[in-house]
PDB file of C-alpha atoms in Angstrom:
ATOM      1  CA  MET A   1      62.302 161.830  63.083  1.00 95.00           C
ATOM      2  CA  ILE A   2      62.315 158.939  60.405  1.00 97.00           C
ATOM      3  CA  TYR A   3      58.752 157.704  58.912  1.00 97.00           C
ATOM      4  CA  ASP A   4      57.576 155.706  56.241  1.00 97.00           C
ATOM      5  CA  PHE A   5      54.083 154.120  55.225  1.00 96.00           C
ATOM      6  CA  LEU A   6      52.671 150.378  55.297  1.00 96.00           C
ATOM      7  CA  GLN A   7      49.557 149.714  53.282  1.00 96.00           C
ATOM      8  CA  THR A   8      47.288 146.659  55.368  1.00 95.00           C
ATOM      9  CA  ASP A   9      44.373 144.885  54.550  1.00 93.00           C
ATOM     10  CA  LEU A  10      43.435 144.432  57.328  1.00 92.00           C
ATOM     11  CA  ALA A  11      44.459 147.750  59.324  1.00 91.00           C
ATOM     12  CA  GLY A  12      44.701 149.907  56.400  1.00 92.00           C
ATOM     13  CA  THR A  13      47.363 152.023  55.867  1.00 94.00           C
ATOM     14  CA  LEU A  14      49.072 152.632  58.685  1.00 96.00           C
ATOM     15  CA  ILE A  15      52.314 155.448  59.884  1.00 96.00           C
ATOM     16  CA  LEU A  16      55.711 154.377  60.892  1.00 97.00           C
ATOM     17  CA  ALA A  17      57.501 156.967  62.927  1.00 97.00           C
ATOM     18  CA  GLY A  18      61.382 156.287  64.821  1.00 96.00           C
ATOM     19  CA  ASP A  19      64.279 158.025  65.661  1.00 91.00           C
ATOM     20  CA  GLY A  20      66.124 155.799  63.493  1.00 82.00           C
ATOM     21  CA  ASN A  21      66.771 153.267  66.144  1.00 89.00           C
ATOM     22  CA  ARG A  22      62.947 153.169  68.538  1.00 96.00           C
ATOM     23  CA  LEU A  23      59.471 152.945  67.272  1.00 98.00           C
ATOM     24  CA  ARG A  24      57.220 155.870  68.617  1.00 97.00           C
ATOM     25  CA  HIS A  25      54.756 156.140  66.221  1.00 96.00           C
ATOM     26  CA  LEU A  26      52.609 152.995  64.527  1.00 96.00           C
ATOM     27  CA  ASN A  27      48.834 154.791  64.194  1.00 94.00           C
ATOM     28  CA  PHE A  28      46.138 154.045  61.637  1.00 93.00           C
ATOM     29  CA  ILE A  29      46.929 157.443  59.004  1.00 90.00           C
ATOM     30  CA  ASN A  30      42.354 157.645  59.096  1.00 83.00           C
ATOM     31  CA  GLY A  31      42.018 156.497  62.883  1.00 76.00           C
ATOM     32  CA  LYS A  32      40.232 159.448  65.548  1.00 78.00           C
ATOM     33  CA  HIS A  33      43.684 160.456  66.238  1.00 77.00           C
ATOM     34  CA  PRO A  34      46.213 160.855  63.328  1.00 81.00           C
ATOM     35  CA  LEU A  35      50.286 160.946  63.248  1.00 87.00           C
ATOM     36  CA  ALA A  36      50.528 164.410  61.409  1.00 89.00           C
ATOM     37  CA  VAL A  37      53.694 163.976  59.404  1.00 92.00           C
ATOM     38  CA  GLN A  38      55.876 167.201  60.494  1.00 93.00           C
ATOM     39  CA  ALA A  39      58.020 169.137  58.298  1.00 95.00           C
ATOM     40  CA  ASP A  40      61.706 168.088  59.505  1.00 96.00           C
ATOM     41  CA  TRP A  41      60.506 164.896  59.499  1.00 96.00           C
ATOM     42  CA  ARG A  42      62.036 162.611  56.275  1.00 97.00           C
ATOM     43  CA  ARG A  43      60.267 159.317  54.725  1.00 97.00           C
ATOM     44  CA  ASP A  44      62.778 156.262  54.428  1.00 96.00           C
ATOM     45  CA  THR A  45      61.002 153.447  52.423  1.00 94.00           C
ATOM     46  CA  SER A  46      64.355 151.511  53.252  1.00 93.00           C
ATOM     47  CA  HIS A  47      64.033 152.393  57.456  1.00 92.00           C
ATOM     48  CA  PHE A  48      61.277 150.274  58.961  1.00 96.00           C
ATOM     49  CA  THR A  49      61.825 147.066  56.656  1.00 95.00           C
ATOM     50  CA  SER A  50      62.497 144.235  59.443  1.00 96.00           C
ATOM     51  CA  LEU A  51      59.350 145.835  61.140  1.00 97.00           C
ATOM     52  CA  LYS A  52      57.196 145.750  57.731  1.00 97.00           C
ATOM     53  CA  ALA A  53      58.310 141.953  57.189  1.00 97.00           C
ATOM     54  CA  GLN A  54      57.339 141.103  60.455  1.00 98.00           C
ATOM     55  CA  LEU A  55      53.587 143.258  60.919  1.00 98.00           C
ATOM     56  CA  ALA A  56      52.896 141.823  57.487  1.00 97.00           C
ATOM     57  CA  ASP A  57      54.155 138.081  59.168  1.00 97.00           C
ATOM     58  CA  TYR A  58      51.358 139.091  62.063  1.00 97.00           C
ATOM     59  CA  PHE A  59      49.117 140.516  59.384  1.00 97.00           C
ATOM     60  CA  ALA A  60      49.362 137.044  58.165  1.00 96.00           C
ATOM     61  CA  GLY A  61      48.639 134.845  61.257  1.00 95.00           C
ATOM     62  CA  ASN A  62      52.384 133.946  61.315  1.00 96.00           C
ATOM     63  CA  ARG A  63      53.779 135.942  64.324  1.00 96.00           C
ATOM     64  CA  LYS A  64      52.579 136.465  68.047  1.00 96.00           C
ATOM     65  CA  THR A  65      55.460 138.392  69.030  1.00 96.00           C
ATOM     66  CA  PHE A  66      56.489 141.353  67.354  1.00 97.00           C
ATOM     67  CA  ASP A  67      61.077 142.611  68.206  1.00 96.00           C
ATOM     68  CA  VAL A  68      61.327 145.791  67.957  1.00 96.00           C
ATOM     69  CA  ASP A  69      62.843 148.207  70.161  1.00 96.00           C
ATOM     70  CA  LEU A  70      60.295 150.814  71.194  1.00 97.00           C
ATOM     71  CA  LEU A  71      59.641 154.666  73.094  1.00 95.00           C
ATOM     72  CA  ALA A  72      56.183 155.449  73.531  1.00 94.00           C
ATOM     73  CA  GLU A  73      55.854 158.639  75.172  1.00 94.00           C
ATOM     74  CA  GLY A  74      53.768 159.589  78.077  1.00 96.00           C
ATOM     75  CA  THR A  75      52.473 160.675  81.071  1.00 97.00           C
ATOM     76  CA  PRO A  76      52.930 158.740  84.199  1.00 97.00           C
ATOM     77  CA  PHE A  77      49.440 157.162  84.377  1.00 98.00           C
ATOM     78  CA  GLN A  78      49.672 156.107  79.810  1.00 98.00           C
ATOM     79  CA  MET A  79      53.000 154.771  80.504  1.00 98.00           C
ATOM     80  CA  LYS A  80      51.370 152.233  83.635  1.00 98.00           C
ATOM     81  CA  VAL A  81      48.583 152.010  81.093  1.00 98.00           C
ATOM     82  CA  TRP A  82      50.569 151.199  77.862  1.00 98.00           C
ATOM     83  CA  SER A  83      53.585 148.857  80.111  1.00 97.00           C
ATOM     84  CA  ALA A  84      50.212 146.354  81.704  1.00 97.00           C
ATOM     85  CA  LEU A  85      48.724 146.128  77.957  1.00 97.00           C
ATOM     86  CA  LEU A  86      52.298 144.802  76.584  1.00 97.00           C
ATOM     87  CA  GLU A  87      51.498 142.045  79.388  1.00 95.00           C
ATOM     88  CA  ILE A  88      48.489 141.027  77.337  1.00 95.00           C
ATOM     89  CA  PRO A  89      48.978 137.249  75.889  1.00 94.00           C
ATOM     90  CA  TYR A  90      47.823 137.087  71.956  1.00 95.00           C
ATOM     91  CA  GLY A  91      44.340 135.921  71.685  1.00 92.00           C
ATOM     92  CA  ARG A  92      43.434 137.021  74.725  1.00 92.00           C
ATOM     93  CA  VAL A  93      40.971 139.803  75.799  1.00 92.00           C
ATOM     94  CA  VAL A  94      40.780 141.615  79.286  1.00 93.00           C
ATOM     95  CA  SER A  95      39.113 144.519  80.569  1.00 93.00           C
ATOM     96  CA  TYR A  96      39.252 147.848  81.242  1.00 94.00           C
ATOM     97  CA  GLN A  97      38.775 147.152  85.058  1.00 94.00           C
ATOM     98  CA  TRP A  98      42.156 144.889  84.206  1.00 94.00           C
ATOM     99  CA  VAL A  99      44.291 146.757  83.199  1.00 96.00           C
ATOM    100  CA  ALA A 100      43.112 149.683  86.260  1.00 97.00           C
ATOM    101  CA  ARG A 101      43.380 146.817  88.317  1.00 96.00           C
ATOM    102  CA  ARG A 102      46.476 145.582  87.117  1.00 96.00           C
ATOM    103  CA  ILE A 103      48.541 148.981  87.627  1.00 97.00           C
ATOM    104  CA  GLY A 104      46.771 149.540  90.999  1.00 97.00           C
ATOM    105  CA  ARG A 105      44.325 152.053  90.089  1.00 97.00           C
ATOM    106  CA  PRO A 106      41.121 150.180  89.560  1.00 95.00           C
ATOM    107  CA  GLY A 107      39.008 153.282  90.495  1.00 95.00           C
ATOM    108  CA  ALA A 108      40.545 154.268  87.350  1.00 96.00           C
ATOM    109  CA  VAL A 109      38.635 153.009  84.765  1.00 95.00           C
ATOM    110  CA  ARG A 110      37.135 155.372  82.499  1.00 94.00           C
ATOM    111  CA  ALA A 111      41.485 157.011  82.403  1.00 97.00           C
ATOM    112  CA  VAL A 112      42.376 153.623  81.412  1.00 96.00           C
ATOM    113  CA  GLY A 113      39.954 154.033  78.626  1.00 94.00           C
ATOM    114  CA  ALA A 114      41.712 157.407  77.206  1.00 94.00           C
ATOM    115  CA  ALA A 115      45.473 156.268  77.821  1.00 96.00           C
ATOM    116  CA  ASN A 116      44.617 153.560  75.875  1.00 94.00           C
ATOM    117  CA  GLY A 117      42.872 155.558  73.334  1.00 91.00           C
ATOM    118  CA  ARG A 118      46.139 157.417  73.428  1.00 93.00           C
ATOM    119  CA  ASN A 119      48.296 154.727  72.902  1.00 95.00           C
ATOM    120  CA  PRO A 120      51.253 156.090  70.283  1.00 95.00           C
ATOM    121  CA  ILE A 121      52.006 152.601  69.204  1.00 97.00           C
ATOM    122  CA  SER A 122      49.023 150.753  68.210  1.00 96.00           C
ATOM    123  CA  ILE A 123      49.015 146.982  67.221  1.00 97.00           C
ATOM    124  CA  ILE A 124      52.439 146.245  69.104  1.00 97.00           C
ATOM    125  CA  VAL A 125      51.145 147.632  72.407  1.00 98.00           C
ATOM    126  CA  PRO A 126      47.905 146.192  71.770  1.00 97.00           C
ATOM    127  CA  CYS A 127      44.886 148.086  72.984  1.00 96.00           C
ATOM    128  CA  HIS A 128      42.884 146.013  70.647  1.00 95.00           C
ATOM    129  CA  ARG A 129      42.669 143.619  73.613  1.00 95.00           C
ATOM    130  CA  VAL A 130      41.137 145.614  75.597  1.00 95.00           C
ATOM    131  CA  ILE A 131      37.648 145.396  75.805  1.00 91.00           C
ATOM    132  CA  GLY A 132      34.332 146.332  78.100  1.00 88.00           C
ATOM    133  CA  LYS A 133      33.869 144.031  80.935  1.00 83.00           C
ATOM    134  CA  ASN A 134      30.540 142.792  79.429  1.00 83.00           C
ATOM    135  CA  GLY A 135      31.907 141.545  77.014  1.00 81.00           C
ATOM    136  CA  THR A 136      30.909 144.731  73.952  1.00 82.00           C
ATOM    137  CA  LEU A 137      33.615 146.274  71.307  1.00 84.00           C
ATOM    138  CA  THR A 138      34.699 150.031  72.463  1.00 85.00           C
ATOM    139  CA  GLY A 139      36.559 152.520  71.309  1.00 83.00           C
ATOM    140  CA  TYR A 140      39.427 151.652  69.587  1.00 87.00           C
ATOM    141  CA  GLY A 141      41.590 154.694  67.507  1.00 84.00           C
ATOM    142  CA  GLY A 142      41.783 151.922  64.029  1.00 87.00           C
ATOM    143  CA  GLY A 143      38.312 151.957  64.350  1.00 87.00           C
ATOM    144  CA  LEU A 144      35.408 149.267  65.727  1.00 89.00           C
ATOM    145  CA  ASP A 145      35.813 147.489  62.839  1.00 90.00           C
ATOM    146  CA  VAL A 146      39.690 147.117  62.742  1.00 92.00           C
ATOM    147  CA  LYS A 147      39.882 146.185  66.417  1.00 92.00           C
ATOM    148  CA  GLN A 148      37.055 143.309  65.791  1.00 90.00           C
ATOM    149  CA  ARG A 149      39.429 142.507  62.374  1.00 92.00           C
ATOM    150  CA  LEU A 150      42.524 141.898  64.782  1.00 95.00           C
ATOM    151  CA  ILE A 151      41.330 140.065  67.247  1.00 93.00           C
ATOM    152  CA  ARG A 152      39.325 137.583  65.148  1.00 91.00           C
ATOM    153  CA  LEU A 153      42.612 137.227  63.000  1.00 95.00           C
ATOM    154  CA  GLU A 154      44.387 136.064  66.982  1.00 95.00           C
ATOM    155  CA  ASN A 155      41.818 133.865  68.271  1.00 92.00           C
ATOM    156  CA  PRO A 156      38.215 133.887  65.314  1.00 87.00           C
ATOM    157  CA  ALA A 157      36.836 131.373  67.982  1.00 84.00           C
ATOM    158  CA  LEU A 158      36.458 134.740  70.462  1.00 81.00           C
ATOM    159  CA  LEU A 159      34.304 137.194  68.577  1.00 72.00           C
ATOM    160  CA  SER A 160      30.323 136.347  67.487  1.00 65.00           C
ATOM    161  CA  GLY A 161      28.513 139.489  66.175  1.00 60.00           C
ATOM    162  CA  GLY A 162      31.167 142.117  67.908  1.00 57.00           C
ATOM    163  CA  ARG A 163      31.257 140.436  71.240  1.00 59.00           C
ATOM    164  CA  LEU A 164      33.049 138.762  72.781  1.00 64.00           C
ATOM    165  CA  ASN A 165      31.828 134.283  72.397  1.00 62.00           C
ATOM    166  CA  ALA A 166      32.686 133.409  76.215  1.00 55.00           C
ATOM    167  CA  PRO A 167      33.170 134.903  79.182  1.00 49.00           C
ATOM    168  CA  LEU A 168      35.755 137.274  79.306  1.00 52.00           C
ATOM    169  CA  PRO A 169      39.057 136.272  80.515  1.00 51.00           C
ATOM    170  CA  VAL A 170      40.400 137.644  83.754  1.00 45.00           C
ATOM    171  CA  GLY A 171      44.053 138.137  82.380  1.00 46.00           C
TER     172      GLY A 171
END
């Protein structure tokens, strides 16, 4: 596994890790589930040059999508949730309930929340775009302050005081 770090003003220090061709992890160093660098991993500061540039463009408000091959690993349920997250458009938010319905498991809202929280490729697989059905911001691996900053970056009109300003979009 190849890895490197990216320092950002908006989200703090991120760790990027991949198998050489595909990104497997994009995590917050100070998040709820920090990624531990393994002894057999190799740091390469030049490997993620394109992705780092894309992330810098995103944080500057100049990029809405990413061009990177992903390889997330999880349970079949987690994979369905993470796939549904990729369908949420830039600048929009949906509820955990919307995701549960989207994957055909309308009663699995809590399980969707748990899978969302275990997303190994934050930001690119936009788990920050999922909020409570009443419009409140709920848990985020990078912290609620980072979640709020990411949502505000994508659509400044959406938030006021940690709550959604308008009715929750249905997707």
